[in-house]
Short mmCIF file of C-alpha atoms and ligand atoms in Angstrom, two decimals:
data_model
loop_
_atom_site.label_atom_id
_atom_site.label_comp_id
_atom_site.label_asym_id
_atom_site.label_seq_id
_atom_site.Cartn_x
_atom_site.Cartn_y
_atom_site.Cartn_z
CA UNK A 1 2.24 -42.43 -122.51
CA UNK A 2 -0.84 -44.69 -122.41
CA UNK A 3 -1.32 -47.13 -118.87
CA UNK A 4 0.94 -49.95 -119.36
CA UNK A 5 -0.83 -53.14 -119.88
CA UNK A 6 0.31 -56.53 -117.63
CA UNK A 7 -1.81 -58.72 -120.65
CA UNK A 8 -3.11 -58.08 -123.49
CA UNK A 9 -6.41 -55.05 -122.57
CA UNK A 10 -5.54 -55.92 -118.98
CA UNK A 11 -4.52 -52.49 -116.68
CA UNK A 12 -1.69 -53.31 -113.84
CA UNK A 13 -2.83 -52.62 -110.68
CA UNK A 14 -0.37 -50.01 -109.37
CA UNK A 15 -1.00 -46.91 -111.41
CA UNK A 16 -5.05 -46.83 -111.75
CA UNK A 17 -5.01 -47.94 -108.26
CA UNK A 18 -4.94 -44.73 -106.74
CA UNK A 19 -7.13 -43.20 -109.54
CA UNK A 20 -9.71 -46.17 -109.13
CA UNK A 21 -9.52 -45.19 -104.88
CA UNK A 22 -10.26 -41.37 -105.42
CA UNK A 23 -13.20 -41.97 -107.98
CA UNK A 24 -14.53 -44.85 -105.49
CA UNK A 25 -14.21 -42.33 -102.49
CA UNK A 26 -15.81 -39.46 -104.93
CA UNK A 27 -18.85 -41.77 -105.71
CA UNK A 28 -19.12 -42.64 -102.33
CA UNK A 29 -19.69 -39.51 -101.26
CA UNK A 30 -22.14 -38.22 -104.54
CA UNK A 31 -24.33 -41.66 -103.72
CA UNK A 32 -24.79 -40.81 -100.09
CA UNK A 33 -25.61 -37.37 -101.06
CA UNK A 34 -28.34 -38.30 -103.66
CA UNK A 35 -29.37 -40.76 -100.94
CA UNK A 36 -29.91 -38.38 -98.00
CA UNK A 37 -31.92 -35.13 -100.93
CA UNK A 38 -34.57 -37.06 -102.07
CA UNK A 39 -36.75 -34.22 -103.11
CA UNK A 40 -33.71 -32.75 -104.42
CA UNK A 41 -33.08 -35.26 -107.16
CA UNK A 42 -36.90 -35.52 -107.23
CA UNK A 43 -37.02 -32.30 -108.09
CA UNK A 44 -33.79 -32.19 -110.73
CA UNK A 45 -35.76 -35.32 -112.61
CA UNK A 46 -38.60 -33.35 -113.40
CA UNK A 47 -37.48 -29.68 -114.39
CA UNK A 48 -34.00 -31.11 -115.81
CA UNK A 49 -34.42 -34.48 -117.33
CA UNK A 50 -38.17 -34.97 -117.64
CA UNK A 51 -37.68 -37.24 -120.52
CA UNK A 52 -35.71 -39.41 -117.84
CA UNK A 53 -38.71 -39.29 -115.16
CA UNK A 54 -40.85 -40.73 -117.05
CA UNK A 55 -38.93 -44.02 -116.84
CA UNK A 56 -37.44 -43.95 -114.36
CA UNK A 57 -38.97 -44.06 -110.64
CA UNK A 58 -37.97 -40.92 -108.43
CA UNK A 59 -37.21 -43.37 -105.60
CA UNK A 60 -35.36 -45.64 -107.66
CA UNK A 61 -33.45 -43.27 -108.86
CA UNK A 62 -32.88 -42.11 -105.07
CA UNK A 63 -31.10 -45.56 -103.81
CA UNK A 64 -29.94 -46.49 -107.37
CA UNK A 65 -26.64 -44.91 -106.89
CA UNK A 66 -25.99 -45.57 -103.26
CA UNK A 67 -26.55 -49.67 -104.25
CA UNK A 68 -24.28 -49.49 -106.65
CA UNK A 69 -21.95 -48.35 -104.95
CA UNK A 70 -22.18 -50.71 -102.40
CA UNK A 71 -22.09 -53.42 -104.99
CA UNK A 72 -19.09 -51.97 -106.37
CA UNK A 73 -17.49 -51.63 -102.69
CA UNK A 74 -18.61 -55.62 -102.15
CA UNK A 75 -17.06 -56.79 -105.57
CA UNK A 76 -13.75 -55.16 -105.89
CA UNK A 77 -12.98 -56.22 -101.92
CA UNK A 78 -14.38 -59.57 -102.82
CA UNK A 79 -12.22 -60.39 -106.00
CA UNK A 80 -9.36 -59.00 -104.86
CA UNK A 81 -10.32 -62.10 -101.85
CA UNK A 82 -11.27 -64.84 -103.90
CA UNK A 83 -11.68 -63.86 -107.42
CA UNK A 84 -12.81 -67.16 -109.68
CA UNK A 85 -10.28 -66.71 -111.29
CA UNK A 86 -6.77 -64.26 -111.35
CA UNK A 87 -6.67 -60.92 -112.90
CA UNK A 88 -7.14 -57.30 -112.55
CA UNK A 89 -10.73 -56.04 -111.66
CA UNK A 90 -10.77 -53.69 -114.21
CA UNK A 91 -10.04 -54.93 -117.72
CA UNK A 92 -11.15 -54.64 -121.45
CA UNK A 93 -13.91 -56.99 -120.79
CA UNK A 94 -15.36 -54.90 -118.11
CA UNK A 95 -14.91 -51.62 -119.70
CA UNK A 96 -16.88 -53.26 -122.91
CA UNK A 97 -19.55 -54.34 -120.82
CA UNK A 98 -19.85 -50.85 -119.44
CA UNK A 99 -19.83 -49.72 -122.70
CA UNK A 100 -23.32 -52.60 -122.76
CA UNK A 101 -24.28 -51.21 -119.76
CA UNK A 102 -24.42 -47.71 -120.93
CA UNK A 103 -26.30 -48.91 -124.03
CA UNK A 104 -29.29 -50.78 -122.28
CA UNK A 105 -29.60 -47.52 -120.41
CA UNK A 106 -30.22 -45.48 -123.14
CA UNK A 107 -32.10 -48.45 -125.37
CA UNK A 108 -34.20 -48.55 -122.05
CA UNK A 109 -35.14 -44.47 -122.75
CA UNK A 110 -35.29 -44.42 -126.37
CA UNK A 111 -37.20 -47.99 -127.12
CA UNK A 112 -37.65 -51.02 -124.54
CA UNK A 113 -40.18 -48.56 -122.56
CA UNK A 114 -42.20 -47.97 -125.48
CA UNK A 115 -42.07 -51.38 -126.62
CA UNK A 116 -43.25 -52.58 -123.09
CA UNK A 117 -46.34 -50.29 -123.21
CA UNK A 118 -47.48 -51.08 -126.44
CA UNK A 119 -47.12 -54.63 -125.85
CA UNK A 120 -49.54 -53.96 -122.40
CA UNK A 121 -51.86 -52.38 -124.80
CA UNK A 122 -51.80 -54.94 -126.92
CA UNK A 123 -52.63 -57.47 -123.87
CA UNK A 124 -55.25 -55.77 -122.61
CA UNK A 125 -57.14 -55.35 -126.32
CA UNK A 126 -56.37 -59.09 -126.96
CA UNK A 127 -55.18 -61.07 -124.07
CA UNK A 128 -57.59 -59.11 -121.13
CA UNK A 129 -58.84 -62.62 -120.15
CA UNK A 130 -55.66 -64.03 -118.71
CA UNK A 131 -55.76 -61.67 -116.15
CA UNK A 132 -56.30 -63.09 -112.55
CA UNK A 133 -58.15 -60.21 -111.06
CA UNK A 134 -58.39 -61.68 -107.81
CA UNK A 135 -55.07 -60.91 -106.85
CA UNK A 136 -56.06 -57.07 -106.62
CA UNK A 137 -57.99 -58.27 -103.58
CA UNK A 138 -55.10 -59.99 -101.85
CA UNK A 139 -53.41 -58.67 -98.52
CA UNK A 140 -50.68 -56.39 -99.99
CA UNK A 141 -47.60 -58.71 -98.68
CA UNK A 142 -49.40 -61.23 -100.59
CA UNK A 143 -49.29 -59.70 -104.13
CA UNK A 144 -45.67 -58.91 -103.42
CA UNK A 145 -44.68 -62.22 -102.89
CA UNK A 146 -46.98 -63.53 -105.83
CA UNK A 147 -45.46 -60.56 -108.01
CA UNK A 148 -42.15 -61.51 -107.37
CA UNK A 149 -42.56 -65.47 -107.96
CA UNK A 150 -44.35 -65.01 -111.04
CA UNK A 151 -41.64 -62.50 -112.37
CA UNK A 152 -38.87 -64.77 -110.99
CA UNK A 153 -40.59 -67.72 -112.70
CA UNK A 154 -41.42 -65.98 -115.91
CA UNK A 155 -37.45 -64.96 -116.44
CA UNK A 156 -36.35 -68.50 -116.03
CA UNK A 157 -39.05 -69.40 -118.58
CA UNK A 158 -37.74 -66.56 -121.14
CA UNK A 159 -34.17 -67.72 -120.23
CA UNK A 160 -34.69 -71.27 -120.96
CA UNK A 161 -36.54 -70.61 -124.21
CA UNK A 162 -34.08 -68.13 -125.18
CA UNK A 163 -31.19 -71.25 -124.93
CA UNK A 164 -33.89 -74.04 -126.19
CA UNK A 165 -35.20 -72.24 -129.46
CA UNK A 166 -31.95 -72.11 -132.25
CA UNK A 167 -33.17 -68.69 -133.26
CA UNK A 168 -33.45 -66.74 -130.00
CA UNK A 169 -29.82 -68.77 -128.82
CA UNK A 170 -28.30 -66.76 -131.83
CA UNK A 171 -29.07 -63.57 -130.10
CA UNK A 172 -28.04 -64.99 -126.44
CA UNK A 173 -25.19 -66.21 -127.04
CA UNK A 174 -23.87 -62.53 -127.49
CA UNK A 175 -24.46 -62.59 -123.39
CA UNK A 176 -22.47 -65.96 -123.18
CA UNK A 177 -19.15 -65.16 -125.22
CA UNK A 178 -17.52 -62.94 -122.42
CA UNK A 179 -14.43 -65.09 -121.06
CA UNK A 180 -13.80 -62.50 -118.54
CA UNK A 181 -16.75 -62.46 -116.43
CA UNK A 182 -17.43 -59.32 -114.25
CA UNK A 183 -20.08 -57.24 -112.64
CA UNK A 184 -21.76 -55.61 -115.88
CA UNK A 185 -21.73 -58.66 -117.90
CA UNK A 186 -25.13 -58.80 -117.09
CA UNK A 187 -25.60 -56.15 -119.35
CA UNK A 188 -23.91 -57.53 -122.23
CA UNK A 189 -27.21 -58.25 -123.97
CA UNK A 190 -28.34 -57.97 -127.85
CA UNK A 191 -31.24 -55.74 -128.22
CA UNK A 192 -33.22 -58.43 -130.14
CA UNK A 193 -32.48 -60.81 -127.18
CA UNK A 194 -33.56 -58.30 -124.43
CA UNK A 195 -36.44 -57.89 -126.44
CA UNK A 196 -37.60 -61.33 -126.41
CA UNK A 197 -37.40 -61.86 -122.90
CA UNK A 198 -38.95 -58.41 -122.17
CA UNK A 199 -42.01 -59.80 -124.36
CA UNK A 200 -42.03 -63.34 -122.45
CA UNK A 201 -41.65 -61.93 -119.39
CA UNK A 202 -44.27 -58.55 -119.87
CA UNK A 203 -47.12 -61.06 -120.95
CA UNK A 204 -46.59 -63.67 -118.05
CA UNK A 205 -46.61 -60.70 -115.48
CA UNK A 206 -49.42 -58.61 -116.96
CA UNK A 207 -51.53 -61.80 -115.86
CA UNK A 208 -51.33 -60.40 -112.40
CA UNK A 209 -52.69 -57.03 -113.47
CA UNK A 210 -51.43 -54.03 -112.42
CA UNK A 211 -52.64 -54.89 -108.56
CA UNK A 212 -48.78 -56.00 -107.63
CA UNK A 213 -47.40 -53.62 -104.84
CA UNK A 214 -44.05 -52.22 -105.53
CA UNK A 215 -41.70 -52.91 -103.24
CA UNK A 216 -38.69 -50.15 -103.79
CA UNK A 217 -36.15 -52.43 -101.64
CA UNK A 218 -37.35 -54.96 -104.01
CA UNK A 219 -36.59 -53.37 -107.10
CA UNK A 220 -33.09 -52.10 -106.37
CA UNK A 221 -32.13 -55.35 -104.94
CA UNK A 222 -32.89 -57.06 -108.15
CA UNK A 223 -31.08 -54.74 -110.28
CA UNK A 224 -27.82 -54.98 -108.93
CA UNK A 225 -27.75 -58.95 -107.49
CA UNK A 226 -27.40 -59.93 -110.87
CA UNK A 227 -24.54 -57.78 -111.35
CA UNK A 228 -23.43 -59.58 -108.40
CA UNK A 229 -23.02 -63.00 -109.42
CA UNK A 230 -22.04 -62.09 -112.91
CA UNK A 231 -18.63 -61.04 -111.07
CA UNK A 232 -15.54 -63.00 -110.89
CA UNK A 233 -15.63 -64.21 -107.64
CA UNK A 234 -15.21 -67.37 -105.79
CA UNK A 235 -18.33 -67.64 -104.08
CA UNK A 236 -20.99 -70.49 -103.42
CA UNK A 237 -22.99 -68.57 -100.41
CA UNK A 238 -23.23 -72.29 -98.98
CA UNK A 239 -26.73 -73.62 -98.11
CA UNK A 240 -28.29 -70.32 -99.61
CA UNK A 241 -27.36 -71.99 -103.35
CA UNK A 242 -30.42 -73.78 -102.87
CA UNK A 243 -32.75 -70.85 -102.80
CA UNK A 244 -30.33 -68.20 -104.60
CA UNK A 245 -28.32 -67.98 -107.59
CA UNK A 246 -24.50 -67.93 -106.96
CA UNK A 247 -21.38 -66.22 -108.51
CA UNK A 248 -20.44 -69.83 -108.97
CA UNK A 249 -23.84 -71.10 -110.25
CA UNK A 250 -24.00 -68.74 -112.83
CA UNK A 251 -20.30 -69.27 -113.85
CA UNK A 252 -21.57 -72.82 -115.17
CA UNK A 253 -24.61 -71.50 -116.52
CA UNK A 254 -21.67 -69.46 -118.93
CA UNK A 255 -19.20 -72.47 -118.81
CA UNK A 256 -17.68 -73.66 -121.78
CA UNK A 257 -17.73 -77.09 -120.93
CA UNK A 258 -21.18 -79.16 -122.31
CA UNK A 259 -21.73 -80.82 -119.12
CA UNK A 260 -22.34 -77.70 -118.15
CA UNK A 261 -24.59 -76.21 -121.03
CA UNK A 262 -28.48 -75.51 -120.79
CA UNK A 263 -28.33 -75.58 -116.48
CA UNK A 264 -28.73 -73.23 -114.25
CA UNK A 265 -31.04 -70.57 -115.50
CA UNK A 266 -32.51 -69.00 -112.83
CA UNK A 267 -32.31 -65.42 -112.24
CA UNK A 268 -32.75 -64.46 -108.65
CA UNK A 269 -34.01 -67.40 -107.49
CA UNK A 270 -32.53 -71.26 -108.25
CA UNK A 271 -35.26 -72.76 -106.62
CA UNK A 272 -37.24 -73.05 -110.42
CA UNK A 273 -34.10 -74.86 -111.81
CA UNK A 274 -33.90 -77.65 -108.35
CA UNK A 275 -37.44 -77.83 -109.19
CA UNK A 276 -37.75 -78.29 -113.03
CA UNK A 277 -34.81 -80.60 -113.06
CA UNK A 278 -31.95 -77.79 -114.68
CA UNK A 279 -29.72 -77.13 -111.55
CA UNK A 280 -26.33 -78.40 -111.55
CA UNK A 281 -25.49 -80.03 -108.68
CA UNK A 282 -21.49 -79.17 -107.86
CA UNK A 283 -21.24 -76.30 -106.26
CA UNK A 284 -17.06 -76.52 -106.61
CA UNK A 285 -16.68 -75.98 -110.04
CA UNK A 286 -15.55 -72.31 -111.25
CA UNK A 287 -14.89 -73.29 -115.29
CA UNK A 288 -13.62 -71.17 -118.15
CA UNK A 289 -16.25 -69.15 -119.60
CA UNK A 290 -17.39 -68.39 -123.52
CA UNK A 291 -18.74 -69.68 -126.41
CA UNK A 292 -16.54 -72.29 -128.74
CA UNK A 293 -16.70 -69.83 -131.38
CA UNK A 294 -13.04 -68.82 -132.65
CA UNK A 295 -14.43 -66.02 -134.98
CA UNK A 296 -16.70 -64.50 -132.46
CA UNK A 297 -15.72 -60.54 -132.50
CA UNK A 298 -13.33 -60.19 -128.92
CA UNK A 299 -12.62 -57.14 -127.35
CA UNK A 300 -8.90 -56.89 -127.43
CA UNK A 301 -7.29 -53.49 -126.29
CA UNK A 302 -9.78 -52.09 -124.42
CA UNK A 303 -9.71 -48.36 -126.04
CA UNK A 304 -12.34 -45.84 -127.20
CA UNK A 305 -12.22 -46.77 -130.73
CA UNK A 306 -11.94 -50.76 -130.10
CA UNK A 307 -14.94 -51.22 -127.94
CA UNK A 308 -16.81 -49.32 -130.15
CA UNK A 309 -16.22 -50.92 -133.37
CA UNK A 310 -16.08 -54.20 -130.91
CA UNK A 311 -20.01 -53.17 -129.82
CA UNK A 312 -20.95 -53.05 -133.59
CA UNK A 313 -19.34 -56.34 -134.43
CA UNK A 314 -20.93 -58.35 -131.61
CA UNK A 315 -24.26 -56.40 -132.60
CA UNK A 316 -24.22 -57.54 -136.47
CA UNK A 317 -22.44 -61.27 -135.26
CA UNK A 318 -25.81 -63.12 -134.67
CA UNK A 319 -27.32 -61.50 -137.87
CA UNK A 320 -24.54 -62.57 -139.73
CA UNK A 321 -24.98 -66.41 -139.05
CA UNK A 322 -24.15 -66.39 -135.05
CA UNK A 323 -22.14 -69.53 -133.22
CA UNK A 324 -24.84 -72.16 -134.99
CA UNK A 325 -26.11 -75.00 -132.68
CA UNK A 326 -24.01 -76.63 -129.50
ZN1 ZN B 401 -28.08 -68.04 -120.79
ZN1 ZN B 402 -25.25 -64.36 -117.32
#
């Protein structure tokens, strides 16, 4: 007998519950573990996956695990507060964005790292002269703080050109049909879409040279906050809305309402969007999610074989014609 459903792809609470609490405990445990051997896992990148350490940073991969679980810790205990709206945490939705999750991982490995170093040689053959190589001289705290700006700044840009040009919104709107937001929504991403804003994005930071200090705190931070506020929770984080974005300002960024539509684009910071004139102002409003697109290729049951044929669907939907202008 399968897990009984309470809605349609939707898991009741009661029997996963204690499955969900042993595999968060077991996690737990594995994070803190990878946390506390950092030479071990140093070690295991290199002699067992070196493909994998080339891409990915030893210390990265270090904290990764112990962040996410944290996020996964602050989420769960946080919807099951004041989720945005009612349901189970874990539901078709989410396990199809894992599924996206799980893909940009390994479309990271295969592709988006080569793409971004032949696109750096590319900018250094043709494009050498944009770079502002007084910033190599800076006081290290001061390229970090430049580094992250510009990259802040330079993923609004890529964000509001990826709504603005008909084309590119083809290919986002893929990230804006999930009704069910939750934490790796921010993964549900076409290829062709992460692609343009990894080329928008590359060229603006490449500017700065390579002289930016990386800041690992930095980096993990940044990978999972987005996570964060893609989750369905019921959360403004009061004055901090004016430097940060929200769970609830990025809930009208994907509302289905068109007051809402083409605000709110910022991706750490929403200080470009108060700026720039995109913010939008209520900080109350926790609307339905999605694209007005009846056709648009759901997930429905949630199982093996339906988010997988679901994954190619949604890949081919933008190709195939996509939700047209709104
Ligand atoms: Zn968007
Ligand atoms: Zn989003």
């Amino acid at each position: 007998m399968g897990i009984p459903a309470t809605r349609s792809g939707e898991l009741s609470d009661r029997p996963v519950g204690t499955v969900l609490v042993m595999a968060w405990v077991v996690l737990g445990a594995a994070s803190a573990l990878v946390a506390l051997a950092p030479s071990a896992v140093a070690a295991f990148l290199e002699e067992v996956l070196p493909v994998l350490s080339r891409h990915v940073r030893p210390e990265k991969a270090v904290y990764s695990p112990i962040a996410y679980w944290c996020l996964l810790t602050v989420a769960w205990g946080a919807h099951r507060w004041r989720p945005a709206s009612p349901g189970a945490f874990v539901t078709a939705a989410f396990r199809q964005d894992l599924l996206w999750y799980l893909l940009t991982m390994a479309s990271r490995l295969l592709f988006l790292s080569a793409f971004v170093a032949v696109l750096g040689a590319f900018y250094r053959q043709h494009l050498g002269f944009l770079e502002v190589r007084a910033v190599a001289a800076w006081h290290p705290a001061a390229q970090f703080l430049a580094g992250v700006m510009v990259a802040d700044f330079a993923r609004w840009l890529s964000h509001l050109v990826r709504h603005k040009v008909p084309l590119f919104w083809r290919f986002h709107a893929l990230h804006h049909s999930q009704r069910d937001l939750n934490l790796f929504t921010d993964a549900r991403v076409h290829p062709v879409d992460r692609m343009v804003s990894a080329t928008i994005t590359t060229l603006v930071l490449l500017s700065l040279g390579n002289a930016t200090p990386v800041v690992m705190a930095w980096l993990v931070f940044e990978t999972v906050y987005p996570k964060l506020y893609h989750a369905n929770l019921r959360a403004n984080f009061g004055r901090l809305r004016f430097l940060l974005v929200t769970p609830q300002s990025h809930r009208v960024h994907h509302s289905v309402e068109p007051q809402h539509h083409d605000r709110n684009f910022g991706f750490i910071f929403s200080i470009w969007d108060w700026l720039f004139g995109t913010q939008y102002p209520g900080s109350d409003d926790y609307p339905l999610t999605g694209i007005p697109d009846e056709n648009f290729p759901l997930e429905s049951s949630g199982t093996a074989g339906d988010l997988l044929r679901t994954t190619l669907q949604q890949l081919w939907y933008p190709i195939a014609g996509g939700p047209g202008k709104r």
